[in-house]
Each structure stands twice: as structure tokens, then as C-alpha cells.
GROMACS .gro file of C-alpha atoms in nm:
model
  309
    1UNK     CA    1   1.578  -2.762  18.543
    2UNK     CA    2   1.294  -2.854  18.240
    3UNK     CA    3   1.579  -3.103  18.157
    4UNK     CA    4   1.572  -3.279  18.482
    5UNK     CA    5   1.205  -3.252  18.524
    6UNK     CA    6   1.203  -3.457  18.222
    7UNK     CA    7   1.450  -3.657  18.267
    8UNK     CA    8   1.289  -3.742  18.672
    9UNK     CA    9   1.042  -4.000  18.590
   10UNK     CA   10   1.243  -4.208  18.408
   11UNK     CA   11   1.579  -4.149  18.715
   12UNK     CA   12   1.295  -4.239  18.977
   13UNK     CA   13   1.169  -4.563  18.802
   14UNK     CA   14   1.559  -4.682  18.715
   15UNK     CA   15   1.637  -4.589  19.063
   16UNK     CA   16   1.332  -4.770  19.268
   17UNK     CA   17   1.320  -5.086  19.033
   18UNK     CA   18   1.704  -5.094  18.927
   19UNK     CA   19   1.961  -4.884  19.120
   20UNK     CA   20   1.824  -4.998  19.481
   21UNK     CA   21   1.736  -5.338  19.456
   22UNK     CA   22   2.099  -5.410  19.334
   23UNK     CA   23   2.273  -5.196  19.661
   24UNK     CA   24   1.983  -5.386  19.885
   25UNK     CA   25   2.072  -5.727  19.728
   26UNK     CA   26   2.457  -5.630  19.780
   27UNK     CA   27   2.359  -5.584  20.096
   28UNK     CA   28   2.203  -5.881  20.173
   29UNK     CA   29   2.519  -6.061  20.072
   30UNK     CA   30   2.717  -5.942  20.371
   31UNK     CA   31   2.485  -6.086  20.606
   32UNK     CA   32   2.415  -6.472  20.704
   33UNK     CA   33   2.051  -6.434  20.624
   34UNK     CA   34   1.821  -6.710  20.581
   35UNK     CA   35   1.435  -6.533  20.556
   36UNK     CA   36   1.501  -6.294  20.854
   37UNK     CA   37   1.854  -6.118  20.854
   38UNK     CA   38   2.147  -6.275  21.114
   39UNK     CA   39   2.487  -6.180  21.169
   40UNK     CA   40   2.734  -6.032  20.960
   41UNK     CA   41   2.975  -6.185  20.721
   42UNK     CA   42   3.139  -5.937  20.524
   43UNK     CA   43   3.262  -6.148  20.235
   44UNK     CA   44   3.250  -6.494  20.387
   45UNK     CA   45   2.931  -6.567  20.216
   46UNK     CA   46   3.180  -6.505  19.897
   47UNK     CA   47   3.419  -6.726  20.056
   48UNK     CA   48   3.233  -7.006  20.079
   49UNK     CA   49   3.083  -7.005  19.738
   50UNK     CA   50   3.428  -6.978  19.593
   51UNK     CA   51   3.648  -7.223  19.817
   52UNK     CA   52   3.545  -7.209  20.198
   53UNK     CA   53   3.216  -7.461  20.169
   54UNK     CA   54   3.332  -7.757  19.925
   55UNK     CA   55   2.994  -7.821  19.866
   56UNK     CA   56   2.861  -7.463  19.748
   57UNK     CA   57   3.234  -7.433  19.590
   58UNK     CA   58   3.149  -7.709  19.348
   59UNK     CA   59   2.771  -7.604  19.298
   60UNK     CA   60   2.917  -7.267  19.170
   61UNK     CA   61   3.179  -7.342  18.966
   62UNK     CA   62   2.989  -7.613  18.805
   63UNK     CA   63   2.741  -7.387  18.685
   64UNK     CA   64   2.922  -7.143  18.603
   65UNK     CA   65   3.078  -7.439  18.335
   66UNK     CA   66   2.739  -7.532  18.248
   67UNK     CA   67   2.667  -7.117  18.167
   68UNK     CA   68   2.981  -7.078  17.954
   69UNK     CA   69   2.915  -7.376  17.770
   70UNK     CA   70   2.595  -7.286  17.652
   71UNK     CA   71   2.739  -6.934  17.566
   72UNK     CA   72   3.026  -7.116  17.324
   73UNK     CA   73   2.766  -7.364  17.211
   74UNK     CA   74   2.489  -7.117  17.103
   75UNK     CA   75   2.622  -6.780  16.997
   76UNK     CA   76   2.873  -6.843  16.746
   77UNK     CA   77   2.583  -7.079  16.553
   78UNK     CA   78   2.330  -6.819  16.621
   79UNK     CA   79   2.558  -6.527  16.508
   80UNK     CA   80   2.616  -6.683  16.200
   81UNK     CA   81   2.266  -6.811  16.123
   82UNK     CA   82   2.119  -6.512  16.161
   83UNK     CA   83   2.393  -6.302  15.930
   84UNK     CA   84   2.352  -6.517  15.643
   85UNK     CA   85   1.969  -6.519  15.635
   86UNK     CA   86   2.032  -6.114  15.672
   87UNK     CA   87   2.219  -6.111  15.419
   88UNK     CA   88   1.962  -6.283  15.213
   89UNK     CA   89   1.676  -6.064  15.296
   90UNK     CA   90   1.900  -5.756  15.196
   91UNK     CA   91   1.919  -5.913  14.810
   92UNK     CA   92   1.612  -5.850  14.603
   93UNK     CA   93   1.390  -6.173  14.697
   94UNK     CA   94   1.046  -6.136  14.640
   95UNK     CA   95   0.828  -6.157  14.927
   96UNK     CA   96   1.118  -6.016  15.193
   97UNK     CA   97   0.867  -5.840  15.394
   98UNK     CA   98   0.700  -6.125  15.486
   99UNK     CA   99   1.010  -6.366  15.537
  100UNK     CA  100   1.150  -6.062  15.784
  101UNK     CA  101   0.822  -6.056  15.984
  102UNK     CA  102   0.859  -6.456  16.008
  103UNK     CA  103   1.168  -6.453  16.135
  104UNK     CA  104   1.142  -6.196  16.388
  105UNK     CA  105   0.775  -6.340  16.469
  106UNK     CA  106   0.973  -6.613  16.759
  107UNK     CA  107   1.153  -6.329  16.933
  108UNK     CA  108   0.825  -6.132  17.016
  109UNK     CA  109   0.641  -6.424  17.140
  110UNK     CA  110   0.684  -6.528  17.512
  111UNK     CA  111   1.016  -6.681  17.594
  112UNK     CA  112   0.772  -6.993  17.803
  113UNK     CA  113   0.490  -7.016  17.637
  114UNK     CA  114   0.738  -7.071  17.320
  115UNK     CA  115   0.945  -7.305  17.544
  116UNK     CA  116   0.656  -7.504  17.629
  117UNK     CA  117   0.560  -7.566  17.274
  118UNK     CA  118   0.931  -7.687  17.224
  119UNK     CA  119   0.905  -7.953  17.520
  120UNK     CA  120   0.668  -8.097  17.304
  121UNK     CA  121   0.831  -8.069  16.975
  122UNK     CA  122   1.158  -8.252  17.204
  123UNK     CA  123   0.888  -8.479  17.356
  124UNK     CA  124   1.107  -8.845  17.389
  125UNK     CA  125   0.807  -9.028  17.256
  126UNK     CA  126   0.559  -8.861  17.008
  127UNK     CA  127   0.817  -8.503  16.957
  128UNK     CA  128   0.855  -8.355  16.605
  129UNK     CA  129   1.216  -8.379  16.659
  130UNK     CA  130   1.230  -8.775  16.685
  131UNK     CA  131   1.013  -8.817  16.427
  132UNK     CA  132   1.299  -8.597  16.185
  133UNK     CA  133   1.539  -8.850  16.353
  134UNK     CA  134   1.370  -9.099  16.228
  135UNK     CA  135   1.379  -8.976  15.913
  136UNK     CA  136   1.758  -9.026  15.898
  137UNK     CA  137   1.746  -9.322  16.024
  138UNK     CA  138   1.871  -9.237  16.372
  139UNK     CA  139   1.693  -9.382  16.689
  140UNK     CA  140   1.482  -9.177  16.929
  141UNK     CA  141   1.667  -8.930  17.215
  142UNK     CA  142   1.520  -8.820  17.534
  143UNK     CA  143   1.642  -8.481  17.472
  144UNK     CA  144   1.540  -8.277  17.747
  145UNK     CA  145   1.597  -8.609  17.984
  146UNK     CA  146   1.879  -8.680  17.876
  147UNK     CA  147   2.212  -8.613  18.087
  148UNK     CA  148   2.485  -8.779  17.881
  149UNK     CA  149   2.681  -8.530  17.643
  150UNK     CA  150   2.658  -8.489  17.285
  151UNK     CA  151   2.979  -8.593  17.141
  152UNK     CA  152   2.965  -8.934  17.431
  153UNK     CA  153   2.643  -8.995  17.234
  154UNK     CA  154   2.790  -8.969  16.915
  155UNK     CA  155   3.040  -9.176  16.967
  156UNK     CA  156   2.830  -9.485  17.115
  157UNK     CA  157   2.629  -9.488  16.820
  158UNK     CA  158   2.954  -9.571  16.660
  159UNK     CA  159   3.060  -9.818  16.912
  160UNK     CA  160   3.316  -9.571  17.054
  161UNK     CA  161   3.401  -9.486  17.385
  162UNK     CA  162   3.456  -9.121  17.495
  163UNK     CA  163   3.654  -9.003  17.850
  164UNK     CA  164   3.460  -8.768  18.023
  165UNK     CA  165   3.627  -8.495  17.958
  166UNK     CA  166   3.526  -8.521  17.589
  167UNK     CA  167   3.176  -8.578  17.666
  168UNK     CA  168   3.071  -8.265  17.597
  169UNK     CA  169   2.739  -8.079  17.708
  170UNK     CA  170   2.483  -8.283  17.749
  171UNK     CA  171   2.173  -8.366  17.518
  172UNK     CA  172   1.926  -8.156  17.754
  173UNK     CA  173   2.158  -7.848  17.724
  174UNK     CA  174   2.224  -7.942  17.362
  175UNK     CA  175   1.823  -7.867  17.315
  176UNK     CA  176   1.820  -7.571  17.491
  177UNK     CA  177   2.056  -7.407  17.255
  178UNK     CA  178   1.812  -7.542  16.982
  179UNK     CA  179   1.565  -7.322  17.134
  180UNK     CA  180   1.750  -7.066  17.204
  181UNK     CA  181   1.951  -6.998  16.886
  182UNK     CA  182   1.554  -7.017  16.750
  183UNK     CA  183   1.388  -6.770  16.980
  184UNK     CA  184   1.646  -6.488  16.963
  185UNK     CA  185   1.784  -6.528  16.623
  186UNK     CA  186   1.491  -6.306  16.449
  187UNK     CA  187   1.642  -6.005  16.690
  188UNK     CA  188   1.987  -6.066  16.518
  189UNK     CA  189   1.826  -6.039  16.166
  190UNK     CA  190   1.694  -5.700  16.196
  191UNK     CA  191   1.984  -5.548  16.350
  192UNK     CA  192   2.257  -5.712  16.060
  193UNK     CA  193   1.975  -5.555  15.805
  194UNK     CA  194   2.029  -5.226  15.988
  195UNK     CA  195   2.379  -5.253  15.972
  196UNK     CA  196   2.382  -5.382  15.637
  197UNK     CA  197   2.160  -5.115  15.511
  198UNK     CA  198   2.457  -4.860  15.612
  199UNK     CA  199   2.711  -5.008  15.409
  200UNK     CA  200   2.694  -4.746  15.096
  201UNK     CA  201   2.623  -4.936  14.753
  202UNK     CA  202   2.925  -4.731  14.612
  203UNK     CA  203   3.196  -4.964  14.735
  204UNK     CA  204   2.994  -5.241  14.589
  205UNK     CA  205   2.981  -5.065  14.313
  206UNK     CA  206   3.324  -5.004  14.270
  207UNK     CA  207   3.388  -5.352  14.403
  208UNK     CA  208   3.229  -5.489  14.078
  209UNK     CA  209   3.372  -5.278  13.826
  210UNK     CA  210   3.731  -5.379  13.944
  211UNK     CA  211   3.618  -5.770  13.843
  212UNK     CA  212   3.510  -5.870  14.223
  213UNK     CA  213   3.306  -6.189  14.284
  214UNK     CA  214   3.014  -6.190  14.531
  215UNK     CA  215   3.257  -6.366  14.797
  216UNK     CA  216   3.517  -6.161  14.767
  217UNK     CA  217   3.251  -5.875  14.787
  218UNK     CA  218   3.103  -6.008  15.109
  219UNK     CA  219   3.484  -6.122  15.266
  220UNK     CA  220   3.658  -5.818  15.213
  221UNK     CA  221   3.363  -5.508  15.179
  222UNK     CA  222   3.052  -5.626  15.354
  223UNK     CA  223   3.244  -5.809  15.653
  224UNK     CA  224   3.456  -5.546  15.765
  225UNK     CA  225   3.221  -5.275  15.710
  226UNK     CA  226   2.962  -5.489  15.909
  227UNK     CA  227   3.212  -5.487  16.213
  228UNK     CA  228   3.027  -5.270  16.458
  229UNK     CA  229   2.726  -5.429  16.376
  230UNK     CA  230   2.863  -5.747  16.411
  231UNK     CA  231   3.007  -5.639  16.756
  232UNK     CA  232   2.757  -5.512  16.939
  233UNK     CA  233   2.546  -5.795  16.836
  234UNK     CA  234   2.808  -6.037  16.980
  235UNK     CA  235   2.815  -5.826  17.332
  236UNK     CA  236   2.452  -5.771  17.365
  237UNK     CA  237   2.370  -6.154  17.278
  238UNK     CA  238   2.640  -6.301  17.518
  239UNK     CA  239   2.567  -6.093  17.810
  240UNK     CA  240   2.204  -6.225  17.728
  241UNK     CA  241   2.267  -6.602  17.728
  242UNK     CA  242   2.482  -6.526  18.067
  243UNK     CA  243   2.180  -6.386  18.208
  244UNK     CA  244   1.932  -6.642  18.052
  245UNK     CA  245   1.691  -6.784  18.280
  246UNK     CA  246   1.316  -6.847  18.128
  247UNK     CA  247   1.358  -7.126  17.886
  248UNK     CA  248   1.602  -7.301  18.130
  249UNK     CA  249   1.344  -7.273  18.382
  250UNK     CA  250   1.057  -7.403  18.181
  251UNK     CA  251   1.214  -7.685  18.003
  252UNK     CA  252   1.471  -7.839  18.214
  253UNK     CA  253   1.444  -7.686  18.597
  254UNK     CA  254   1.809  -7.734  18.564
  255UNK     CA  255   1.819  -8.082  18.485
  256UNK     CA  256   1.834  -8.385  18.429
  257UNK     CA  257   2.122  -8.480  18.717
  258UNK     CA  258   2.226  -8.039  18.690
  259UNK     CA  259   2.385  -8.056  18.364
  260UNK     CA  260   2.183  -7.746  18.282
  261UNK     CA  261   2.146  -7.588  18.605
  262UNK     CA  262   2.328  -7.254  18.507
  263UNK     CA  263   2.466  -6.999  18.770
  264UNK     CA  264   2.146  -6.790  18.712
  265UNK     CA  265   1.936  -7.089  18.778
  266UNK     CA  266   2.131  -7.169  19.091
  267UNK     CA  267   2.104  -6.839  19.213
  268UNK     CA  268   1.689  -6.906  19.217
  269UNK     CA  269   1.772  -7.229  19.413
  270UNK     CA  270   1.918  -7.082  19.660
  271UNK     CA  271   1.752  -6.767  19.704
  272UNK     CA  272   1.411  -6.874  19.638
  273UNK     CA  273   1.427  -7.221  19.709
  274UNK     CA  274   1.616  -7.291  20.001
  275UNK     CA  275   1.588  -6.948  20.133
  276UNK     CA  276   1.908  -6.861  20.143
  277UNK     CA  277   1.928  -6.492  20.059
  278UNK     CA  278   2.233  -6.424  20.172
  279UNK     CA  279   2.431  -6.698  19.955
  280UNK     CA  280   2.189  -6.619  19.683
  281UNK     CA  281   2.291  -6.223  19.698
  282UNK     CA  282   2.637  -6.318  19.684
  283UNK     CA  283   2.633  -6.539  19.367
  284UNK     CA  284   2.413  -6.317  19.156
  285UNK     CA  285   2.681  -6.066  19.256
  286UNK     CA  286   2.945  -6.315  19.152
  287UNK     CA  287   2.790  -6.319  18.815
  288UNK     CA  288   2.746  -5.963  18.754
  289UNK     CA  289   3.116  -5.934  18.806
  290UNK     CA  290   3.158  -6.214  18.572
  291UNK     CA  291   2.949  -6.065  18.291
  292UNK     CA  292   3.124  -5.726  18.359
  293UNK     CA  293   3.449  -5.864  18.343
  294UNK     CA  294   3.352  -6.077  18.035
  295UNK     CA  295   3.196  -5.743  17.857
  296UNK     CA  296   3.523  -5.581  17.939
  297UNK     CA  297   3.771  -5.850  17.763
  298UNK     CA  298   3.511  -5.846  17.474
  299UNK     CA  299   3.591  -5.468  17.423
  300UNK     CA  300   3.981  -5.460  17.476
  301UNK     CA  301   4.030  -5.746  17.246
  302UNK     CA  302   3.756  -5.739  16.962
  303UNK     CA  303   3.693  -5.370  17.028
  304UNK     CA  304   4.021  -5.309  16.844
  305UNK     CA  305   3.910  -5.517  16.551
  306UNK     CA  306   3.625  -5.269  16.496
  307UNK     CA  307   3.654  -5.054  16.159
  308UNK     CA  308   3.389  -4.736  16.214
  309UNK     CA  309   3.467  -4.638  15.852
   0.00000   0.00000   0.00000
């Protein structure tokens, strides 16, 4: 009983702010309701996001592109980023302290107030950004204006035409990631130092008494023994860019012309904006599943791949 007087605050707050809300919203979802409840549905609200309603079909499944390509876009750079400057803070470089407070200084500071600073570093006409363009001789973009696709971009600057289908995502979602791979990266760091911290120096050690060079030290000791680290960093920071909402919010609203309006972001559209609580209810459900199921297939095919020793 002491146990679960303890343990009560914490089960009441979860369950009032958490546990609740999410049955409530669920059942929302089953109901046609637009401000005041109306008549039941069951699932059709489901069925029209997913095929019923052409219209709401496309909005969904469009987004739900948009989300995934910002997850393929910014984790694997911001994965790798942030182990290689771990890696470097873990050597003996003098003044570490203060480079591992700088780097983990973005990811404490407020996801839009940061992203407000970065709609002017982006700014089309007097940004940092342009100005570094510049630099290289390239011509000005409108960044967070701008709905063409990166590689379509690319390509015109060589004179090159691109299908559609190659475009890729567009400048404005292009930034994002900028920001994106910048705010959260400094979280990364300190785990991989944790995780590198727990690799014993003996194998190292050992490593360089058999003749080993540093990259054959890092590819075939530090890698694999940084697996779980590596791992749980790549679950936790995908299920957050599927749930991202703040900086998309702030610096795009979802556009220009949608190509950043994410399924989270059309979720607030609908729910908030056109008061649609229902239909709003039933995609947020739609991507909980799809995180879960995403989570899942992360653990049955990595998970394997995992050495705990």
C-alpha cells in the first residue's frame, strides 16, 4: 500500500492528462462531430480519411508523404552528425566542457522562439543563409517560400529538367530539416557520450596492442558496442520527428502550396481549424497507429542487430 500511495500522484496525473484524453479523443472519432457531438459513425470517419472522401483521402496520404520524408531526410544526417561530434568530445580536446554545453545549449531553448530566429536567418532577402550562398557563388532561395523540390532546383541551375517524381522535397521542407537536425542534435550528443562512456577502455586497449588503427578501432569495437545506444537513439528521434509539430507550425504553417503540411499539422487543421473533431480524432489516431506500427518494425528488424555485450 506505501508503494501505491507513492506511486498515486504520478498514476492520477498520467491518467487525467494522458490516459483519458486519448480514450475521449478515440471517442470522439466515432462520432460525426463538428463543435457539438452528432450521430454516430463507428469507423466511417476512418473511412473517409483513408478512401471513402477523395478529397480527405488525398489530404491524408499526402501528408503522411510529406511526414516520412522529413523523417528519411533528417534523421539519418542528424544521427550521424551528432555521433561524430560525440565521438570527438569523448577524445581528450581541451575545452570539452564548454563545447558539450554549446552543443546541447539549442535543445534546451524553446523549439519557436529558436524557430523564429531561423525564419530570419532563411529570410529570402537579408537571411544569413543567402548571404553564405552568396559566398559560393550561388543565387538567393526563398527557402521557407519556396515549394519546388530540392533536387528540381538542382537540376535547373544546371539547365536540367527533372520529372516530378524526382523532384524531391521541397526547399521549405528542405529548411526545416536544417532546423531541425540543429535544435535536437545537442540531445543526441549527450546520450552517444553516455553510451560511449560504457564502452570499457580494455578492448581499446587490447585493440591497439594487436596493431589496430583508429578506424578499424571505431568500425569494428566502438560501433558495435555503441549499438544500443545507437538504437534507442534512432527510435526515440524518429517517433519524435513523426510527432513534430512546433517548428512546422512557426515557420511554414504547412506551406508554401502544403508541401510541409505534415499529418500532425493536418490534424490541427482540421480539429482546430475547421472544427472538425471528429475527422481530427480519427487521423491523430491514424498516426498513433502509424508510429506504433513504425516503432514495432524498428524493433523486429534492427532490434536483432543489437549486441548488449
Amino acid at each position: 500500500l506505501r508503494a501505491y500511495a507513492f506511486l498515486l500522484p504520478a498514476i492520477v496525473i498520467i491518467g487525467a492528462f494522458k490516459v483519458f484524453p486519448a480514450f475521449y479523443a478515440f471517442y470522439i472519432s466515432l462520432f460525426r462531430w463538428d463543435i457539438v457531438q452528432g450521430a454516430f459513425r463507428g469507423l466511417g470517419n476512418y473511412a473517409d480519411i483513408l478512401y471513402d472522401s477523395p478529397t480527405r483521402a488525398e489530404q491524408f496520404w499526402r501528408s503522411l508523404s510529406t511526414t516520412f520524408t522529413f523523417v528519411f531526410f533528417t534523421i539519418p544526417i542528424e544521427m550521424a552528425i551528432a555521433l561524430v561530434i560525440a565521438y570527438l568530445l569523448f577524445g581528450k580536446l581541451r575545452g570539452r566542457a564548454i563545447y558539450r554545453g554549446l552543443y546541447y545549449l539549442p535543445y534546451v531553448t524553446s523549439t519557436v522562439a529558436a524557430a523564429v530566429v531561423f525564419t530570419w536567418v532563411f529570410h529570402p532577402q537579408y537571411g544569413l543563409a543567402n548571404g553564405l550562398l552568396g559566398v559560393f557563388g550561388a543565387g538567393p532561395q526563398r527557402w521557407y517560400d519556396e515549394p519546388r523540390g530540392l533536387f528540381e532546383l538542382i537540376a535547373s541551375a544546371g539547365g536540367l529538367a527533372l520529372p516530378g517524381w524526382a523532384a524531391g522535397p521541397s526547399l521549405a521542407l528542405v529548411g526545416i530539416s536544417i532546423f531541425d537536425i540543429w535544435h535536437f542534435m545537442g540531445f543526441q550528443v549527450v546520450i552517444f557520450l553516455a553510451g560511449l562512456g560504457n564502452i570499457s577502455n580494455e578492448y581499446y586497449e587490447a585493440a591497439r596492442l594487436d596493431g589496430a588503427g583508429e578506424r578499424q578501432i571505431f568500425t569494428k569495437i566502438t560501433l558495435p558496442l555503441l549499438s544500443p545506444t545507437t538504437f534507442f537513439v534512432f527510435t526515440i528521434a524518429t517517433i519524435g520527428a513523426l510527432r513534430a509539430f512546433n517548428e512546422f507550425y512557426t515557420l511554414t504553417n504547412g506551406g508554401p502550396l502544403d508541401t510541409t503540411r505534415t499529418t500532425n499539422m493536418l490534424v490541427f487543421r482540421t480539429f482546430y481549424q475547421q472544427g472538425q473533431l471528429g475527422l481530427g480524432s480519427a487521423i491523430a489516431f491514424l498516426l498513433t497507429l502509424v508510429i506504433l506500427v513504425f516503432t514495432l518494425f524498428q524493433q523486429r528488424i534492427l532490434g536483432g542487430r543489437v549486441h548488449y555485450d
